[in-house]
Coordinates of C-alpha atoms and ligand atoms in Angstrom, one line a residue:
X1 CA -10.1 -0.8 -41.4
X2 CA -8.7 -2.6 -38.1
X3 CA -6.1 -4.1 -40.0
X4 CA -4.8 -0.5 -41.3
X5 CA -5.3 1.0 -37.7
X6 CA -3.1 -1.7 -36.2
X7 CA -0.2 -0.9 -39.2
X8 CA -0.6 3.0 -38.3
X9 CA -0.5 2.0 -34.8
X10 CA 3.0 -0.3 -35.3
X11 CA 4.5 2.5 -37.6
X12 CA 3.7 5.2 -34.7
X13 CA 5.5 2.8 -32.3
X14 CA 8.4 2.3 -34.4
X15 CA 9.1 6.2 -35.0
X16 CA 8.5 7.1 -31.5
X17 CA 11.1 4.4 -30.4
X18 CA 13.7 5.3 -33.6
X19 CA 13.7 8.9 -32.4
X20 CA 14.2 8.0 -28.8
X21 CA 17.2 5.8 -29.8
X22 CA 18.4 8.6 -31.9
X23 CA 21.9 9.2 -30.3
X24 CA 23.3 13.1 -29.2
X25 CA 25.7 14.2 -31.5
X26 CA 28.0 16.7 -30.0
X27 CA 30.7 18.9 -31.7
X28 CA 33.8 19.5 -30.1
X29 CA 36.1 22.1 -31.4
X30 CA 39.8 21.8 -29.5
X31 CA 42.3 25.1 -30.2
X32 CA 45.0 22.5 -30.5
X33 CA 45.1 18.8 -30.3
X34 CA 49.3 18.8 -29.4
X35 CA 48.6 20.0 -25.9
X36 CA 49.1 17.7 -23.1
X37 CA 46.4 19.4 -21.1
X38 CA 43.7 19.1 -23.4
X39 CA 44.4 15.9 -24.3
X40 CA 43.5 15.0 -20.3
X41 CA 40.4 16.8 -21.5
X42 CA 39.4 15.5 -24.3
X43 CA 39.7 11.9 -22.7
X44 CA 37.3 12.7 -20.2
X45 CA 35.0 14.2 -22.5
X46 CA 35.2 11.3 -24.8
X47 CA 34.7 8.5 -21.6
X48 CA 31.8 10.5 -20.5
X49 CA 30.0 10.8 -23.9
X50 CA 30.8 6.9 -24.3
X51 CA 29.2 6.6 -20.7
X52 CA 26.1 8.7 -21.7
X53 CA 25.6 6.9 -25.0
X54 CA 26.3 10.1 -26.9
X55 CA 28.5 10.6 -30.2
X56 CA 31.3 13.5 -29.5
X57 CA 33.4 13.8 -32.7
X58 CA 36.8 16.3 -31.8
X59 CA 38.0 18.9 -34.2
X60 CA 41.8 20.2 -34.2
X61 CA 41.5 24.3 -34.3
X62 CA 45.8 24.1 -35.0
X63 CA 46.0 27.2 -32.8
X64 CA 44.4 28.3 -35.6
X65 CA 40.8 30.9 -35.5
X66 CA 40.0 30.6 -38.8
X67 CA 40.5 26.9 -39.2
X68 CA 38.5 26.5 -35.8
X69 CA 35.6 28.5 -37.3
X70 CA 35.8 26.5 -40.3
X71 CA 34.8 23.3 -38.3
X72 CA 32.0 25.1 -36.3
X73 CA 30.5 25.5 -39.6
X74 CA 31.1 22.2 -40.3
X75 CA 29.7 21.0 -37.3
X76 CA 26.7 23.1 -37.5
X77 CA 25.9 22.1 -41.2
X78 CA 26.1 18.4 -40.1
X79 CA 23.5 18.9 -37.7
X80 CA 24.8 18.2 -34.1
X81 CA 22.9 18.9 -31.4
X82 CA 25.0 20.7 -29.2
X83 CA 28.6 22.4 -29.6
X84 CA 31.4 22.5 -26.8
X85 CA 34.2 25.1 -27.8
X86 CA 37.9 25.4 -26.4
X87 CA 38.4 28.9 -28.5
X88 CA 41.8 29.5 -30.1
X89 CA 41.6 33.5 -29.1
X90 CA 38.7 33.6 -26.5
X91 CA 38.2 37.2 -27.2
X92 CA 37.1 35.8 -30.9
X93 CA 34.5 34.0 -29.1
X94 CA 31.2 36.2 -30.4
X95 CA 30.9 35.3 -33.8
X96 CA 30.8 31.8 -32.6
X97 CA 28.5 32.4 -30.2
X98 CA 26.0 34.0 -32.8
X99 CA 26.8 31.1 -35.5
X100 CA 25.3 28.4 -32.7
X101 CA 22.4 31.0 -31.7
X102 CA 21.3 31.3 -35.3
X103 CA 21.4 27.5 -35.3
X104 CA 19.7 27.4 -32.4
X105 CA 22.4 25.0 -30.8
X106 CA 23.7 25.6 -27.2
X107 CA 27.3 26.3 -27.1
X108 CA 29.6 25.1 -24.0
X109 CA 32.8 26.8 -23.7
X110 CA 35.8 25.7 -22.0
X111 CA 39.5 26.4 -20.8
X112 CA 39.3 29.8 -22.4
X113 CA 37.0 32.1 -21.0
X114 CA 34.9 34.2 -23.2
X115 CA 34.1 37.8 -21.5
X116 CA 30.4 37.9 -19.4
X117 CA 29.4 40.0 -22.1
X118 CA 29.8 38.2 -24.8
X119 CA 28.1 35.1 -23.2
X120 CA 25.2 37.3 -22.3
X121 CA 24.2 37.6 -25.6
X122 CA 23.0 34.0 -26.0
X123 CA 20.9 32.3 -23.0
X124 CA 22.5 28.9 -24.4
X125 CA 25.8 29.9 -24.0
X126 CA 27.9 28.5 -21.1
X127 CA 31.6 28.5 -19.4
X128 CA 33.3 25.6 -17.8
X129 CA 36.6 26.3 -16.5
X130 CA 38.8 26.8 -13.2
X131 CA 39.6 30.2 -11.5
X132 CA 42.6 31.3 -13.0
X133 CA 43.4 33.2 -9.8
X134 CA 43.4 30.4 -7.5
X135 CA 46.1 28.6 -9.3
X136 CA 48.1 31.1 -9.3
X137 CA 47.8 32.1 -5.6
X138 CA 48.4 28.3 -4.7
X139 CA 51.4 27.7 -7.0
X140 CA 53.0 31.0 -5.3
X141 CA 52.2 29.7 -1.9
X142 CA 53.7 26.3 -2.9
X143 CA 57.0 28.7 -3.5
X144 CA 56.6 30.8 -0.4
X145 CA 55.9 27.6 2.0
X146 CA 59.1 26.1 0.6
X147 CA 61.4 29.3 0.8
X148 CA 60.5 29.4 4.3
X149 CA 60.9 26.2 5.4
X150 CA 64.5 26.1 3.4
X151 CA 66.6 28.9 4.4
X152 CA 69.4 27.8 1.8
X153 CA 66.9 28.2 -0.5
X154 CA 67.7 32.3 -0.1
X155 CA 70.8 32.1 -1.8
X156 CA 72.0 35.3 -1.5
X157 CA 70.6 35.9 1.7
X158 CA 69.0 39.0 0.8
X159 CA 65.8 37.8 2.5
X160 CA 64.2 38.5 -0.9
X161 CA 62.8 35.8 -3.4
X162 CA 64.7 36.1 -7.0
X163 CA 62.5 34.5 -9.5
X164 CA 62.1 33.8 -13.1
X165 CA 58.7 33.7 -14.7
X166 CA 57.7 31.2 -17.6
X167 CA 54.2 32.4 -19.0
X168 CA 51.5 31.0 -21.3
X169 CA 49.9 32.1 -24.3
X170 CA 49.2 35.9 -24.5
X171 CA 45.5 36.7 -24.0
X172 CA 44.7 33.6 -22.3
X173 CA 42.9 34.4 -18.8
X174 CA 45.5 31.5 -17.2
X175 CA 48.5 33.7 -18.4
X176 CA 47.4 36.8 -17.1
X177 CA 45.6 36.1 -13.6
X178 CA 48.4 33.0 -13.1
X179 CA 51.4 35.3 -13.5
X180 CA 49.5 38.1 -11.6
X181 CA 48.4 35.8 -8.3
X182 CA 51.5 34.0 -8.0
X183 CA 53.7 36.5 -7.2
X184 CA 50.8 38.6 -5.1
X185 CA 50.7 35.2 -2.9
X186 CA 54.5 35.7 -2.3
X187 CA 54.3 39.0 -1.2
X188 CA 51.5 37.9 0.9
X189 CA 53.3 35.3 2.5
X190 CA 55.5 38.5 3.7
X191 CA 58.3 37.5 1.2
X192 CA 59.4 40.4 -1.3
X193 CA 59.3 38.9 -4.8
X194 CA 62.3 40.2 -7.4
X195 CA 61.8 39.3 -10.8
X196 CA 64.8 38.6 -12.6
X197 CA 63.5 37.6 -16.0
X198 CA 60.2 36.6 -17.4
X199 CA 59.3 35.5 -20.7
X200 CA 55.9 33.9 -22.8
X201 CA 56.7 30.4 -23.7
X202 CA 53.1 29.4 -25.1
X203 CA 52.3 26.7 -22.7
X204 CA 55.0 24.6 -24.8
X205 CA 57.9 22.5 -23.1
X206 CA 60.4 23.1 -25.8
X207 CA 60.5 26.7 -26.1
X208 CA 60.4 27.1 -22.3
X209 CA 63.7 24.8 -22.5
X210 CA 65.1 27.4 -24.7
X211 CA 64.0 30.2 -22.8
X212 CA 65.1 28.7 -19.3
X213 CA 68.2 27.7 -20.6
X214 CA 69.0 31.4 -22.1
X215 CA 68.0 32.9 -18.6
X216 CA 70.4 30.2 -16.6
X217 CA 73.4 31.5 -18.7
X218 CA 72.7 35.2 -18.6
X219 CA 72.2 35.1 -14.8
X220 CA 73.7 32.3 -13.7
X221 CA 71.8 29.4 -12.0
X222 CA 73.3 30.2 -8.6
X223 CA 71.4 33.7 -8.9
X224 CA 68.1 32.0 -9.7
X225 CA 65.8 31.3 -6.7
X226 CA 62.9 29.9 -8.0
X227 CA 61.5 29.3 -11.6
X228 CA 57.5 29.9 -11.6
X229 CA 55.8 28.2 -14.8
X230 CA 52.4 28.8 -15.5
X231 CA 51.6 25.2 -16.3
X232 CA 53.6 22.0 -15.8
X233 CA 54.9 21.4 -19.8
X234 CA 56.9 24.9 -19.1
X235 CA 57.7 24.3 -15.7
X236 CA 58.9 20.2 -17.5
X237 CA 61.0 22.8 -19.9
X238 CA 62.9 24.7 -17.4
X239 CA 63.7 21.2 -16.0
X240 CA 65.3 20.2 -18.7
X241 CA 67.2 23.2 -18.7
X242 CA 68.2 22.7 -15.0
X243 CA 69.4 19.3 -15.5
X244 CA 71.4 20.6 -18.3
X245 CA 73.4 22.6 -16.4
X246 CA 73.8 20.0 -13.7
X247 CA 70.6 21.2 -11.2
X248 CA 68.0 19.8 -9.8
X249 CA 69.5 15.9 -10.4
X250 CA 69.9 15.1 -6.4
X251 CA 72.6 17.4 -5.0
X252 CA 70.7 19.9 -2.7
X253 CA 73.4 22.4 -2.8
X254 CA 72.2 22.4 -6.8
X255 CA 68.6 23.1 -6.6
X256 CA 66.2 25.1 -7.8
X257 CA 62.4 24.8 -7.0
X258 CA 60.0 24.8 -9.9
X259 CA 56.6 24.8 -10.3
X260 CA 53.8 24.4 -12.4
X261 CA 50.1 23.9 -12.6
X262 CA 47.8 21.2 -14.2
X263 CA 49.5 18.3 -12.4
X264 CA 50.2 16.4 -15.6
X265 CA 51.4 12.5 -15.2
X266 CA 54.7 14.0 -16.6
X267 CA 54.6 16.2 -13.8
X268 CA 54.1 14.2 -10.9
X269 CA 56.8 12.0 -11.9
X270 CA 59.2 14.8 -12.5
X271 CA 57.9 16.0 -8.7
X272 CA 58.8 12.0 -7.4
X273 CA 61.9 12.1 -8.8
X274 CA 62.7 15.3 -7.1
X275 CA 63.1 17.4 -9.6
X276 CA 59.9 19.6 -9.5
X277 CA 58.8 21.6 -6.2
X278 CA 55.0 21.2 -6.9
X279 CA 52.1 21.6 -9.3
X280 CA 48.3 22.4 -8.6
X281 CA 45.7 20.2 -10.1
X282 CA 43.8 21.4 -12.9
X283 CA 40.8 18.8 -12.6
X284 CA 40.5 18.0 -16.2
X285 CA 38.4 15.0 -15.4
X286 CA 35.6 16.9 -13.9
X287 CA 35.6 19.9 -16.4
X288 CA 35.4 17.2 -19.1
X289 CA 32.7 15.2 -17.3
X290 CA 30.8 18.7 -16.3
X291 CA 30.9 19.8 -20.2
X292 CA 29.3 16.8 -21.6
X293 CA 26.7 16.7 -18.8
X294 CA 26.0 20.4 -19.4
X295 CA 25.8 19.9 -23.1
X296 CA 23.7 17.0 -23.1
X297 CA 21.2 18.2 -20.8
X298 CA 21.1 21.6 -22.6
X299 CA 20.7 19.4 -25.9
X300 CA 18.1 17.3 -24.3
X301 CA 16.0 20.2 -22.8
X302 CA 17.0 18.9 -19.3
X303 CA 16.9 20.3 -16.1
X304 CA 19.9 21.7 -15.7
X305 CA 19.9 21.4 -11.8
X306 CA 20.1 17.4 -12.2
X307 CA 23.6 17.0 -13.5
X308 CA 25.6 17.2 -10.3
X309 CA 27.1 20.6 -10.8
X310 CA 26.7 24.2 -9.4
X311 CA 25.9 26.4 -12.2
X312 CA 26.2 30.1 -11.1
X313 CA 24.6 32.9 -12.7
X314 CA 23.2 30.9 -15.3
X315 CA 26.7 31.0 -17.2
X316 CA 29.3 29.0 -15.1
X317 CA 30.4 26.0 -13.7
X318 CA 33.8 26.3 -11.5
X319 CA 35.6 23.4 -10.6
X320 CA 38.4 24.0 -7.8
X321 CA 42.0 23.6 -7.8
X322 CA 44.3 22.1 -5.7
X323 CA 47.7 22.5 -4.3
X324 CA 49.8 19.1 -5.4
X325 CA 53.4 18.5 -3.7
X326 CA 55.7 15.2 -3.1
X327 CA 54.0 13.6 -0.8
X328 CA 50.4 13.8 -2.4
X329 CA 51.6 11.7 -5.4
X330 CA 52.7 8.7 -3.6
Ligands
LIG401 C1 46.3 24.6 -18.7 C2 47.8 24.5 -20.1 C3 47.0 24.5 -21.2 C4 46.2 25.6 -21.5 C5 45.4 25.6 -22.8 C6 45.6 25.8 -19.3 O1 44.7 25.7 -18.7 O2 46.9 24.7 -17.6 O3 48.5 23.4 -19.5 O4 48.1 24.6 -22.4 O5 45.0 25.7 -20.6 O6 44.3 26.8 -23.1
LIG402 CA1 67.0 36.2 -2.2

């Protein structure tokens, strides 16, 4: 009898310790692996998961919502404890929320913001990101500050700023709001902006290069006073196009200020070389850390106020943007 009791006790101990050591599994869906900013984001999440002793698996949505939906089904079938989702089409987030809710798995959205209406349908649905309008404002301010401190930047001496705008993917809040607020900020600084051309280049360097090159050909580089891009990759594409036309290679007479958003390493290097004017830090590290911390706290039913990030309206964590100019990169 005693022996049996002892055995039972040992068995319980084993079960308890096993269940405690059971590692948390995060299923992370990324809209597309081949995106410089999302790579930074992924690295931050991988590192934070490792630190926390959790397992994180990443799925590449390949810019296709149907592909991503199947990946979400698979993660749920495989018994992940929580989902982190960077939706391909943020306006198609409702079915993802419904699936997570049906499986009683928390879901943390990142980088592409579902509507509050959608998030409100599930108490364990959250969004972590950065306020798009803030980055737009800051990139517009970078251009305005440059224009004011460099009279030669007003090439046709009309007091107005003739610019080209390169926009990100259609429907993305960062594309819509950065486009709007960068121009607003220029106006607010007292400079009248004049749009020479704008185009969608889908966050992509190569597309931006081709488009910028076509604009340079049709408009003439000497008539362009600024290039504003919704992200760094597109800014770098524009820089490539400019360099191919002998611009932004060191001769101050052949220079067009270019701004982006993200502060990716390649953009900081271009700024150091004097090829790009500035960018805005899109803090992938903090967004990634916050995403994993929140995901794990939700999965483990912990107090969400303990993770070190302020949660707004029980739905949002906002990570601030920050202007970056040449001097800051050194
Ligand atoms: C970044 C872009 C990125 C996009 C992906 C934006 O916040 O600035 O570089 O391509 O997110 O969704
Ligand atoms: Ca002008």
